[in-house]
Every structure is written in structure tokens, then in C-alpha cells.
Short mmCIF file of C-alpha atoms and ligand atoms in Angstrom, two decimals:
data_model
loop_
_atom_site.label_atom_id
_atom_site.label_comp_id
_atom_site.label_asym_id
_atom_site.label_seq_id
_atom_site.Cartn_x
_atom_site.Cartn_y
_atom_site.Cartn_z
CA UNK K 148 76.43 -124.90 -35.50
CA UNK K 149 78.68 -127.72 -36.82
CA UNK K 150 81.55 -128.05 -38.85
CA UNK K 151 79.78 -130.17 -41.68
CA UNK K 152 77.13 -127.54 -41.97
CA UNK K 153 80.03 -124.88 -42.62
CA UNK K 154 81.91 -126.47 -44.81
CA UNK K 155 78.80 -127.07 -47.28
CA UNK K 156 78.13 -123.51 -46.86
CA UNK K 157 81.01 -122.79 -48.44
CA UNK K 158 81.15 -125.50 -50.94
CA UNK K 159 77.76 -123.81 -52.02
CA UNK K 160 79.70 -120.71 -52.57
CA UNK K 161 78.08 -119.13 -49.60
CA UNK K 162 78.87 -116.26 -47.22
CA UNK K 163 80.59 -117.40 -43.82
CA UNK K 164 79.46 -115.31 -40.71
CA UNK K 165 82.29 -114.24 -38.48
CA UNK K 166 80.92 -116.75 -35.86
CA UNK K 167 80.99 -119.60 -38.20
CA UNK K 168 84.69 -118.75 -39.05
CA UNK K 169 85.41 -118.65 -35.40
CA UNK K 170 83.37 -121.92 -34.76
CA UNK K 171 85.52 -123.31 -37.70
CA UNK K 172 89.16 -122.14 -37.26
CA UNK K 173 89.53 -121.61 -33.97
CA UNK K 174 87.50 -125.18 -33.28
CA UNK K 175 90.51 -126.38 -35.61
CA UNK K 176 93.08 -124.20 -33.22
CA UNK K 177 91.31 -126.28 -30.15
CA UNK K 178 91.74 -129.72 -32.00
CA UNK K 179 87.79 -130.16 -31.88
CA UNK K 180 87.64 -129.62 -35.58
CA UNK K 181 89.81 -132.41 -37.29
CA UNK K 182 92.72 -131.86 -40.05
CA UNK K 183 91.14 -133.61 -42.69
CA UNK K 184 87.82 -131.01 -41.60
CA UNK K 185 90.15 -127.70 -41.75
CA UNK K 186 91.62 -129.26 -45.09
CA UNK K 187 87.78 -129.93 -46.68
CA UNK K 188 87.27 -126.11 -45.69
CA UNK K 189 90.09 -124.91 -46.81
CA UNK K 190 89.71 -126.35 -50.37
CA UNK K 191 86.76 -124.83 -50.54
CA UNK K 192 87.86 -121.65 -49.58
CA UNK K 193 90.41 -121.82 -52.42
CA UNK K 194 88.02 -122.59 -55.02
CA UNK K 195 84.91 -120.45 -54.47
CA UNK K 196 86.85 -117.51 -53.01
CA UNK K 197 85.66 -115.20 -50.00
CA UNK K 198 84.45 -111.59 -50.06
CA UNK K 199 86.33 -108.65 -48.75
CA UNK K 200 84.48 -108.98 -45.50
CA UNK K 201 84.79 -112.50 -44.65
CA UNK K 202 88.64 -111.85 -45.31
CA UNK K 203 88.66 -108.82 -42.47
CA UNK K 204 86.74 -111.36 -40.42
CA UNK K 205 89.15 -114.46 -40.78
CA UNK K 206 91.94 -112.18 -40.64
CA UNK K 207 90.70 -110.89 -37.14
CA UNK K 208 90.17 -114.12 -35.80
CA UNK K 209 93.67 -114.90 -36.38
CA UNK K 210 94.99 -112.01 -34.89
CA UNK K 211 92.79 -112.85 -31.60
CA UNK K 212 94.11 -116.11 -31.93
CA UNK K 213 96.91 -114.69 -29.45
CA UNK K 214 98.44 -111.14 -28.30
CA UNK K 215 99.29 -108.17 -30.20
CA UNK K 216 102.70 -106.40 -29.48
CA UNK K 217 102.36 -103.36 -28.42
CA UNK K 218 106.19 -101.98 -29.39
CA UNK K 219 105.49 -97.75 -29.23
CA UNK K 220 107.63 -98.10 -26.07
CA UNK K 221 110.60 -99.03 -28.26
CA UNK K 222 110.07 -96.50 -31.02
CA UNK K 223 107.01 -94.90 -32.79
CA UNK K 224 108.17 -95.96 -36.39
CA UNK K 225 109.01 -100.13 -36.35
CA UNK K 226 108.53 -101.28 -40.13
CA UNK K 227 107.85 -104.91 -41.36
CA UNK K 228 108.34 -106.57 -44.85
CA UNK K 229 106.34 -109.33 -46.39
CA UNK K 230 107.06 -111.47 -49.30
CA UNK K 231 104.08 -113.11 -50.40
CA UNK K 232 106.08 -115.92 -50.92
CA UNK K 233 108.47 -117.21 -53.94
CA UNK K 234 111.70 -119.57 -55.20
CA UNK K 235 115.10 -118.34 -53.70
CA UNK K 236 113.75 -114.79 -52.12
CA UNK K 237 115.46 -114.39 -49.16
CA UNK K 238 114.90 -110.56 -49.15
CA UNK K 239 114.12 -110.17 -45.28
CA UNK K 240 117.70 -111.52 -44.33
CA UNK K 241 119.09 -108.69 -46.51
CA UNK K 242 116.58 -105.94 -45.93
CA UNK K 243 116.14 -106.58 -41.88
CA UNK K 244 120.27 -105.93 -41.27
CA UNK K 245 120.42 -102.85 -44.06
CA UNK K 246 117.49 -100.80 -42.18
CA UNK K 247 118.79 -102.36 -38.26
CA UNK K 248 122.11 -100.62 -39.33
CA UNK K 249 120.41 -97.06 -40.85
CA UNK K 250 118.68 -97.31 -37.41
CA UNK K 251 115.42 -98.66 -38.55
CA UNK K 252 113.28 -100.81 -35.95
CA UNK K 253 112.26 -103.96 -38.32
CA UNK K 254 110.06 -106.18 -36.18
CA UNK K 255 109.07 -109.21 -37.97
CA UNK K 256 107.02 -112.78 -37.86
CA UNK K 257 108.16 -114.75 -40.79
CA UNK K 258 106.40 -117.95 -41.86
CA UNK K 259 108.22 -121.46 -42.84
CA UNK K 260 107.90 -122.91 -46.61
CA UNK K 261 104.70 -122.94 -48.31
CA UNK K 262 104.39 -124.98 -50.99
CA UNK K 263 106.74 -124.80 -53.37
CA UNK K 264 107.64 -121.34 -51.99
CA UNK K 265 110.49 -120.97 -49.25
CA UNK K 266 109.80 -119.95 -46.16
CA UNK K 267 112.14 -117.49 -43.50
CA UNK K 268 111.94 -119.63 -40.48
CA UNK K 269 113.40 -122.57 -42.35
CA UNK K 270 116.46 -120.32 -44.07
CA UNK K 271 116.87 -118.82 -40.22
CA UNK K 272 116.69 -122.26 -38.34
CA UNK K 273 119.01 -123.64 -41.05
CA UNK K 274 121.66 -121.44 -39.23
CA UNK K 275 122.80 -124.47 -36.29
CA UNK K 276 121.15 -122.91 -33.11
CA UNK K 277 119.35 -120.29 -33.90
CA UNK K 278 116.13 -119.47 -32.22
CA UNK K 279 113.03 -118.27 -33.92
CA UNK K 280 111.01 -119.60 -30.91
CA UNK K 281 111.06 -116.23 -28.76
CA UNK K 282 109.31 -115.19 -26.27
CA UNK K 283 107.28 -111.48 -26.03
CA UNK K 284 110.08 -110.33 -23.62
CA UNK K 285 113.03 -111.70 -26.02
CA UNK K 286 111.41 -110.35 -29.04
CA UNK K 287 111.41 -106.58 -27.52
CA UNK K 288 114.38 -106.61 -25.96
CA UNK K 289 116.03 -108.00 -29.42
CA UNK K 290 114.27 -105.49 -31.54
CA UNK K 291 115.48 -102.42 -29.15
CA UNK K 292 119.16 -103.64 -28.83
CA UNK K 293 119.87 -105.45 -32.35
CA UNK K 294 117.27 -103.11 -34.40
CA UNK K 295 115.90 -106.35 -36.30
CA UNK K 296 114.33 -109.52 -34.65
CA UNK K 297 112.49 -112.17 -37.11
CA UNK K 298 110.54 -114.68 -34.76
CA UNK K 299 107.89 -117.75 -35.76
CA UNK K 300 103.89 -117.68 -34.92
CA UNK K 301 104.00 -119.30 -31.53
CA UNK K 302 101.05 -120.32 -29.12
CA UNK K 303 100.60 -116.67 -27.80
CA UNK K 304 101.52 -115.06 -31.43
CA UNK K 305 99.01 -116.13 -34.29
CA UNK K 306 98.92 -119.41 -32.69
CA UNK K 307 95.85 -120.06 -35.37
CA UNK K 308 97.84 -118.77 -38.75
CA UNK K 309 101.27 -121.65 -36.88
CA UNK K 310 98.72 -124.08 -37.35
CA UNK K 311 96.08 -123.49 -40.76
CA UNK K 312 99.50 -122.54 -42.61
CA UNK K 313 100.72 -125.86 -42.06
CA UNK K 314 98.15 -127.92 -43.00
CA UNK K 315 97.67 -125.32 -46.29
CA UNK K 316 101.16 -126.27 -47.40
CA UNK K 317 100.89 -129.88 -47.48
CA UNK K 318 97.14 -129.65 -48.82
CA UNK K 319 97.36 -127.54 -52.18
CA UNK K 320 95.60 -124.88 -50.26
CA UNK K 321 98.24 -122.13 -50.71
CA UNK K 322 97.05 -120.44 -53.82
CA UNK K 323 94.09 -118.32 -52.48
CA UNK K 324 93.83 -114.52 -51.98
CA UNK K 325 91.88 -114.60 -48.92
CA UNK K 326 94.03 -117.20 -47.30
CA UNK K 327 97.33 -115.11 -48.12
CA UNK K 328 95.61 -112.07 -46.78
CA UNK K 329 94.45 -113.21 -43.66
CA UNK K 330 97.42 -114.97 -42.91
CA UNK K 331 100.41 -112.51 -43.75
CA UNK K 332 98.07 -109.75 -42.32
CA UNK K 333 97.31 -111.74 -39.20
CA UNK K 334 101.04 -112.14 -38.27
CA UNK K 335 101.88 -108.25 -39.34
CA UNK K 336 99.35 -106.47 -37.12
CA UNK K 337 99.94 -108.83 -33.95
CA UNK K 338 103.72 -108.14 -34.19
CA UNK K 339 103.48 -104.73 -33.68
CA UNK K 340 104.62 -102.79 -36.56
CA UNK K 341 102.94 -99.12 -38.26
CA UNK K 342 104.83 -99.22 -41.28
CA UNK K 343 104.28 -102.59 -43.20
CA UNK K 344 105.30 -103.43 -47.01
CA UNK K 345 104.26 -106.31 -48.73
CA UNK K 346 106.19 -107.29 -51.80
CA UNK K 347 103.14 -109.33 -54.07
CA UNK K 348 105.22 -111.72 -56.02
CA UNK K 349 103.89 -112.88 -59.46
CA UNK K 350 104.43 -115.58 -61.75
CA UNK K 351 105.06 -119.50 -61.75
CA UNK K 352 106.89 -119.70 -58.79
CA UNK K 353 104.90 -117.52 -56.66
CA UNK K 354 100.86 -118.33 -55.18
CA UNK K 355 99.83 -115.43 -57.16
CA UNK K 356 99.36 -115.81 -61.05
CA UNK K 357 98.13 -112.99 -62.45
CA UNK K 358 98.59 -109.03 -62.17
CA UNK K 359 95.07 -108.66 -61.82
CA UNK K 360 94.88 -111.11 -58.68
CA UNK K 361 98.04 -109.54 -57.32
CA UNK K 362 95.89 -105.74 -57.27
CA UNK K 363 93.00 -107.26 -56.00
CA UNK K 364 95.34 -108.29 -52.75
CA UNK K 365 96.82 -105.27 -52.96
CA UNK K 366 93.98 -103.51 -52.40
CA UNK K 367 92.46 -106.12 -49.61
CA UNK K 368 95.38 -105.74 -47.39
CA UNK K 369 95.83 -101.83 -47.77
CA UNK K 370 92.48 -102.06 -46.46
CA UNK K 371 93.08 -104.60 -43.62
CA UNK K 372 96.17 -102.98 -42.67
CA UNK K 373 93.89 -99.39 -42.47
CA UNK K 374 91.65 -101.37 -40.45
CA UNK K 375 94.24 -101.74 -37.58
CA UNK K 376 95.59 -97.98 -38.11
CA UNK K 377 98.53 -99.85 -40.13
CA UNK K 378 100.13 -98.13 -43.22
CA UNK K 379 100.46 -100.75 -45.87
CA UNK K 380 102.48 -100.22 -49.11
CA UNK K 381 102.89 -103.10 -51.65
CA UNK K 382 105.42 -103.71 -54.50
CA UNK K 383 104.61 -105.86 -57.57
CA UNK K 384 107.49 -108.49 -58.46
CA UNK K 385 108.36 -110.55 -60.68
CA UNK K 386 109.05 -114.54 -59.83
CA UNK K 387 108.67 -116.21 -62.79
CA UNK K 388 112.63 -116.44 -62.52
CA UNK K 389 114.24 -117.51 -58.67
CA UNK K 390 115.25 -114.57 -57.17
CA UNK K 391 118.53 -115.53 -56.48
CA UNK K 392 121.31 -117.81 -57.89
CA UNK K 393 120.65 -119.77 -54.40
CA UNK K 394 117.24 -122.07 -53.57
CA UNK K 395 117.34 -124.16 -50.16
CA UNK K 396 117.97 -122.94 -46.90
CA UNK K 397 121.62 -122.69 -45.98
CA UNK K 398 122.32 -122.09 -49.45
CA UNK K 399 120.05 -119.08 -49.12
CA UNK K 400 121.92 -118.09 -46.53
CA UNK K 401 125.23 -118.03 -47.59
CA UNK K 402 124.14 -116.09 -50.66
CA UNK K 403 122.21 -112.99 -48.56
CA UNK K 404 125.19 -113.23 -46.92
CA UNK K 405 127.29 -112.35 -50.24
CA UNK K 406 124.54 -109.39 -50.59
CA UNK K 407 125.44 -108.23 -47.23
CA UNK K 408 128.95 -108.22 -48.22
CA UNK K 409 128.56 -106.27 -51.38
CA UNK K 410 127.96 -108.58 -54.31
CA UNK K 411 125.52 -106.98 -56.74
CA UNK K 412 122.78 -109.75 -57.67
CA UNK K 413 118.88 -109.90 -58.51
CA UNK K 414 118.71 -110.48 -55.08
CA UNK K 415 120.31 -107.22 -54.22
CA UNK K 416 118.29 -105.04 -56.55
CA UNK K 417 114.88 -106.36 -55.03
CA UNK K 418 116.03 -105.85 -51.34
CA UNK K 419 117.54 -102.16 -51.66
CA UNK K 420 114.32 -101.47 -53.56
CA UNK K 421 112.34 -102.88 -50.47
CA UNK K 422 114.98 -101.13 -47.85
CA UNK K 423 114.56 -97.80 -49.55
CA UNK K 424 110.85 -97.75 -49.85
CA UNK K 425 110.65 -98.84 -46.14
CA UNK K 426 113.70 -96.44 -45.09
CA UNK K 427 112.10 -93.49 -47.23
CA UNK K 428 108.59 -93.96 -45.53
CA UNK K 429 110.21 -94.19 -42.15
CA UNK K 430 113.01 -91.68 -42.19
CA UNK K 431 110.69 -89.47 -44.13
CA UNK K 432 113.25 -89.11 -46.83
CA UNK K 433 112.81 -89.52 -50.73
CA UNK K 434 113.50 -92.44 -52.39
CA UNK K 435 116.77 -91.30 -53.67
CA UNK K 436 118.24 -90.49 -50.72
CA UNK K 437 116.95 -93.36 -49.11
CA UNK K 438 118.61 -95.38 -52.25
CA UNK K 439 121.69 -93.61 -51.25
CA UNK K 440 121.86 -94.77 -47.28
CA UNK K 441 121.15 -98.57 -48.47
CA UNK K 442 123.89 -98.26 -50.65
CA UNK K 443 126.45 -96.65 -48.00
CA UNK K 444 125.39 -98.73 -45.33
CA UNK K 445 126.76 -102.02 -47.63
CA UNK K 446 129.59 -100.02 -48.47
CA UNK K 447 130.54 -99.82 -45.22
CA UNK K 448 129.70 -103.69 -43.96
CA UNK K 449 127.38 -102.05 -41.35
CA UNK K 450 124.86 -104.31 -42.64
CA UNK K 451 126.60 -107.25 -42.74
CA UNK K 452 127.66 -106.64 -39.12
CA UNK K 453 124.09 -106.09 -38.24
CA UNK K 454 123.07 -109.48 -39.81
CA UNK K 455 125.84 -111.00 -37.58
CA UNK K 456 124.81 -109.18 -34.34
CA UNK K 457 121.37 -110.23 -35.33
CA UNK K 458 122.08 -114.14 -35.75
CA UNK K 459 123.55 -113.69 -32.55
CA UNK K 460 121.44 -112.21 -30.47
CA UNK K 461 118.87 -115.40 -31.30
CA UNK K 462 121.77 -117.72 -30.61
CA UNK K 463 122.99 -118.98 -34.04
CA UNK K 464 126.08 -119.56 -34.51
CA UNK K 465 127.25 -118.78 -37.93
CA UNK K 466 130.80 -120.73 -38.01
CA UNK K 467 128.79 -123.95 -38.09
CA UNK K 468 127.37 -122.72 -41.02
CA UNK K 469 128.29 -125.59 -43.93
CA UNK K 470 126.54 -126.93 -46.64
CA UNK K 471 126.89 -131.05 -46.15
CA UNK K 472 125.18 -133.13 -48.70
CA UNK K 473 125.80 -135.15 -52.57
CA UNK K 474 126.52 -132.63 -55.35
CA UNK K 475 124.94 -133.58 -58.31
CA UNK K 476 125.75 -131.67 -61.67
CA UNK K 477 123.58 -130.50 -64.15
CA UNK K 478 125.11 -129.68 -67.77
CA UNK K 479 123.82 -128.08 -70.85
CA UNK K 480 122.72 -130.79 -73.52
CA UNK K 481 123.16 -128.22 -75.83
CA UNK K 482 124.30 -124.78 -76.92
CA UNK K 483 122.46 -121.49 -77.44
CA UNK K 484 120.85 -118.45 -75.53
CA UNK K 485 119.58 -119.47 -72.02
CA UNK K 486 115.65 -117.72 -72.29
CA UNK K 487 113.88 -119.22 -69.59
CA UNK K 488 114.94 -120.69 -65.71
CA UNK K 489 111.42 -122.24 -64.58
CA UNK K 490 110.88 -120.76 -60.88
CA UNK K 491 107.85 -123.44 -60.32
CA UNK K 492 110.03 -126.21 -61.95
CA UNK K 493 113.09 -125.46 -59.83
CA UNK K 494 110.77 -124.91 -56.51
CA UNK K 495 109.76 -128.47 -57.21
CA UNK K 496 112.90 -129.94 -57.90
CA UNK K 497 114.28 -128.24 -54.37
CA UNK K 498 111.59 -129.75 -53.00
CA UNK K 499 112.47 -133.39 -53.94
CA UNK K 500 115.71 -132.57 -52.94
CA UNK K 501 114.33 -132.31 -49.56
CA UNK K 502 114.50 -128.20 -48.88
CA UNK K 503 110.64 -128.54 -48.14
CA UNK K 504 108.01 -130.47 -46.75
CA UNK K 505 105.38 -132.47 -49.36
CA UNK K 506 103.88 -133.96 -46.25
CA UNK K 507 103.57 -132.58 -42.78
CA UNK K 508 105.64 -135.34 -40.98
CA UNK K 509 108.52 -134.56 -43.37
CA UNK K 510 111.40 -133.30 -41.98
CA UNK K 511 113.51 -130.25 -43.98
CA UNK K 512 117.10 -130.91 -45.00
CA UNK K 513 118.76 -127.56 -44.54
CA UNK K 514 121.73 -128.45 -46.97
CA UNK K 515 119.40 -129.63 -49.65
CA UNK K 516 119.00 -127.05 -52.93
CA UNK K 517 120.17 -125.76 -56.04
CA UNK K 518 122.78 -123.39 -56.93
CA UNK K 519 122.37 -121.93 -60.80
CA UNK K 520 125.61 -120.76 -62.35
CA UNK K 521 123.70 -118.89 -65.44
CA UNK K 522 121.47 -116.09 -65.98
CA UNK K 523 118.74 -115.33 -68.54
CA UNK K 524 120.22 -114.12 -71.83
CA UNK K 525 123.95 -115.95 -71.21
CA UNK K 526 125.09 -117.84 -74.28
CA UNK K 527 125.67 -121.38 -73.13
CA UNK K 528 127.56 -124.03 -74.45
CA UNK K 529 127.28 -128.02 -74.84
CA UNK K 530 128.31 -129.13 -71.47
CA UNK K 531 128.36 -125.77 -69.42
CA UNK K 532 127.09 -126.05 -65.98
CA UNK K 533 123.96 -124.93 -65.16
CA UNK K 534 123.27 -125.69 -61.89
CA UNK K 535 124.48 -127.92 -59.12
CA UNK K 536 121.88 -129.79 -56.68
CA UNK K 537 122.58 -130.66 -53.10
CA UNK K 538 120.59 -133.61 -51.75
CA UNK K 539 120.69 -136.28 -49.33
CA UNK K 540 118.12 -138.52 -50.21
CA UNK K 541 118.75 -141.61 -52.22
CA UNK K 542 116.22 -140.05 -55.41
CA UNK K 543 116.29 -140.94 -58.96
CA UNK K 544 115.88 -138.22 -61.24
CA UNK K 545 114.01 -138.09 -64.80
CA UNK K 546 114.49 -135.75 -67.10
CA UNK K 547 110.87 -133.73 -66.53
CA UNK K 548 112.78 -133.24 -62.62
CA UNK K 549 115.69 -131.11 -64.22
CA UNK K 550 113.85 -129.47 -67.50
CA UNK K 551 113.83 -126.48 -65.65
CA UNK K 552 115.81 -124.54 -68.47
CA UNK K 553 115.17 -123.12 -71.73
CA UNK K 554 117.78 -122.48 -74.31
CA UNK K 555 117.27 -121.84 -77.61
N1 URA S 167 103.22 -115.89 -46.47
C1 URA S 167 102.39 -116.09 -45.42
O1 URA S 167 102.75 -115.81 -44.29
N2 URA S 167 101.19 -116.61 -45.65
C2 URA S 167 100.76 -116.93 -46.87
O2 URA S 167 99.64 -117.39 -47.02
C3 URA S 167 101.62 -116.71 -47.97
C4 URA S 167 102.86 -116.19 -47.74
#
């Protein structure tokens, strides 16, 4: 077998056998098989696709790529949340605290940006000090004292899915079903949890396009998840528009942080929807009662305590916490009914701002972003702010960079 002969294979639109995936990826893991090899295969993967079985297959080989938690020690429910990835969600720092303080186990591996899409890890690490480096030992003591630990794929956790991820984000190789599935599923079963929801984002500024390609995954990882005697439920969401008024890192942040203290936001709506399905399934409650306890528990800052016991407990220190970097404004040109806010066009534009990576040496500015002031369907007029960008790089900016608005 050799690593030329694979990647034809699937160039030809072939089947790959589980031992040619293993030859391939975990050859790639071992540095035998080169970056610009994995890349070659992973391009093809994107375009011609794999079946359901070579996804199970890929997905396993990640998940053998290191340990799986074994957490029934700690509780038998621990639930985990998903986001298939989008511009400004920041969900799991909202949802994580809210179910931590109901008395929900959430044990979770997050991944960093891909793409244009933002990634936990980097929101998290944007918080001076924290850890998302922990070990097996740190992880289960976290999750039994806090109620909520959020860690990175390490070398013993999905040490294949640290490294294929980042090559796929600097490669164009995000947007592919059987890459998402194998990846997100990888890092869910390995950490441990029975209760797992995956919220399928859809739209411009998410890797999934279409409805139809968001059911198919649906389906696939319901069926992985089954596989590893996991219960998966899924959501269908919108991100056509950012999730929140926030996109960048600390930014992020600071505005989950506002959720946790009891604004009402997009970002709120999507999160208590996710903490109620997850709190219903695990508390064996219905959905309204469930919606009830979320909305208590932020009554009562028990959340937002949480999140601060949980920043904590993986040493960050949130008084450090401050956004430091060039404001630059951008006004309306004219007046009218704001109809559209591009989520691929502002993921972009954060990215040139420096809140992601376009090439793997690049280094992540954790102040850099855009706050929007507006929401769909607000009249605007001439010269009303709609957003303000935070950068430290010396970048010019055309006009495509910011058209990232409609108003008519
Ligand atoms: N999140 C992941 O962890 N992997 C993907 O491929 C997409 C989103």
C-alpha cells in the first residue's frame, strides 16, 4: 500500500478500505505521510464524497487515534453539545454554565476556528491563562467538581482529528459531510459523554449549505453516535446571519458573558433552546419545564457564577479580560431597512482582521473582530453605525471587505 495509490483511489471516486484510511491518516498522524499528501486526500475527499461506511470507518480511526473517557464513575448522564461550526456562535460558553448550575455533567472537546467559522478553544484561550490543554485526570476531576470542563484534542485525545482539522482549515477542506462527521463524532465519543446534541448550522456562514446536506449528516451521525451506544439528537439552525452581535474571540466572550448575566439576544434564544433540549433529555423532564429551569437558573446568576467557577478551575483569569486593539468605524452610506448582515462576508472580514488563521503559521489575535450595533429589519439612517472592527494589523480595506450589509 502507498499513499499515491490511495489518493488516486479516491480521486477516481473509489471506495477506501478501512486499512487504507488507517494507512493514510494515521501515516499522516505518524508524519510518514506528508501535509501536502493529507491535503491532496483531503481535497479529494471533499469533492467526490465518501459513503456511510467509509465515514464509520474514518470516524473510528480517529477515535483510536487516542483514549476514550470512560466518565460513568462521575455520573451516568454527562451530555455534550456540538456546533457544526458558524460566525459569532459561542453557544457552548452559555449552554456549558446554564446545565453545570441545573446540575448537569457537560463534558466537552471543542475544536479551534475552521475556516471562516470560529472555533471554542480560540474564544476560551482568548481568556489570559486559561488552559484547554488538560490532562485525563484534570478533565474528570473538573467535570465532577465544576459540572462543565471544555478541553482541546491532545496527543492521547483524538490526537488524529488535533492534527487533519488543522491542515482542513487552512486547505479549503472544511466543507465536507464526511469530514465534519468523523471529526465532531470522533472527539464526542472519546470524551465520554451518552447524551450528545449536535446543532447542524446552515447557510453562508456555516460548512453546510443546504437543508438537504444538513439531514443527510443528521442522519450519519445519529447513526455513528448509535454505533458507540451514544444518543445523538440534532437541531437545524440558521447562520446565514452571525449569531451574535459579537465575532472574534474576546469579543465573544464578553458578549456570552452578557447572556450569562441576563441580556436577551439571538444568542440567548439558540443556547436555552440547546440547554433545554439537553436538560429535558437528561433530567427526563419536558421541554417546558426544562425551558423553565434555564430561565431561573439566569435569573438567579447561577449560571453566570458557574461560567466563573468554570474559567477558574482551568486557570483563566477573567479580570485580564480587555479588548486592546484600533477601532475602526463602519457607517451607513445610506438610509433604509437593514435586510441582510452577510455571515460568510463578516466571517471573512474577522478573519483579515486577524480573529483566524488563513495559513497554519498564523498566529490568532484574540482582540481582533467585529461588533454590529444593528439587527435585521432596523431602519437605518445615513451615517448610523453599523459595526465597529477591532484589528491590529496595518490592513487596507476595500469596499468588497465591508459590503457585508444590505439595506434597502
Ligand atoms: N467542528 C468540528 O469539530 N469539526 C468539523 O469538521 C466541523 C466543526
Amino acid at each position: 500500500m502507498n499513499i499515491l495509490e490511495i489518493i488516486n483511489k479516491k480521486r477516481l471516486n473509489k471506495v477506501l478500505t478501512y486499512d487504507e484510511l488507517s494507512f493514510a491518516f494515521n501515516g499522516f498522524l505518524k508524519g510518514d505521510v506528508l501535509d501536502y499528501q493529507m491535503s491532496s486526500l483531503l481535497m479529494a475527499i471533499v469533492i467526490n464524497g465518501m459513503t456511510l461506511e467509509e465515514t464509520i470507518n474514518l470516524t473510528d480511526i480517529f477515535i483510536k487515534s487516542g483514549k476514550i473517557f470512560d466518565l460513568s464513575k462521575i455520573s451516568d448522564v454527562i451530555v455534550d453539545k456540538h456546533s457544526t461550526g458558524g460566525v459569532g456562535d459561542s453557544t457552548t460558553l452559555v449552554v456549558g454554565p446554564i446545565l453545570a448550575a441545573m446540575g448537569i455533567k457537560m463534558a466537552k472537546i471543542s475544536g479551534r476556528g475552521l475556516g471562516i467559522t470560529g472555533g471554542t478553544i480560540d474564544k476560551l484561550e482568548s481568556i489570559p491563562n486559561f488552559n484547554v490543554n488538560l490532562s485525563e485526570r484534570e478533565f474528570k476531576k473538573n467535570l465532577k467538581e465544576v459540572g462543565f470542563v471544555d478541553c482541546s484534542q491532545t496527543k492521547d485525545l483524538v490526537p488524529l482529528d488535533k492534527v487533519v482539522y488543522a491542515l482542513r482549515s487552512v486547505t479549503g477542506t472544511t466543507e465536507s459531510l464526511p469530514l465534519i462527521a468523523s471529526s465532531i463524532m470522533s472527539k464526542k465519543i472519546a470524551c465520554g459523554a451518552n447524551i450528545i446534541l449536535i446543532d447542524i448550522k446552515v447557510g453562508s456562514g456555516a460548512l453546510i449549505k443546504t437543508k438537504k446536506d444538513a439531514q443527510t449528516l443528521s442522519k450519519w451521525m445519529k447513526k455513528i453516535g448509535g454505533n458507540y451506544n451514544r444518543k445523538v439528537v440534532t437541531i437545524i439552525s440558521d447562520m446565514n446571519t452571525p449569531l451574535s452581535s459579537s465575532i472574534g474571540n474576546r469579543l465573544e466572550v464578553e458578549e456570552a458573558i452578557q447572556v450569562l448575566k441576563g441580556e436577551k439576544c439571538r444568542l440567548y434564544e439558540t443556547s436555552k433552546e440547546i440547554a433545554s433540549l439537553l436538560a429535558s433529555l437528561a433530567k427526563k423532564i419536558t421541554i417546558e419545564e426544562a425551558e423553565e429551569e434555564v430561565d431561573n437558573i439566569i435569573k438567579s446568576k447561577k449560571a453566570y457564577k458557574k461560567f466563573i467557577e468554570f474559567v477558574e478551575a482551568q486557570g483563566g483569569n477573567l479580570n485580564k479580560l480587555k479588548i486592546d486593539a484600533d477601532i475602526k468605524i463602519i457607517r451607513s452610506d445610506k438610509s433604509g431597512t437593514l435586510t441582510k448582515i452577510d455571515a460568510e462576508k463578516i466571517g471573512m472580514l474577522s478573519l483579515k482582521l486577524g480573529a483566524g488563521k488563513i495559513t497554519k503559521n498564523d498566529s490568532i489575535d484574540p482582540n481582533a473582530g467585529i461588533k454590529l450595533f444593528k439587527n435585521i429589519g432596523d431602519h437605518i439612517n445615513k451615517n448610523d453605525i453599523l459595526a465597529t472592527l477591532y484589528t491590529n494589523k496595518d490592513i487596507k480595506l476595500s469596499s468588497d471587505d465591508i459590503n457585508c450589509f444590505e439595506i434597502n
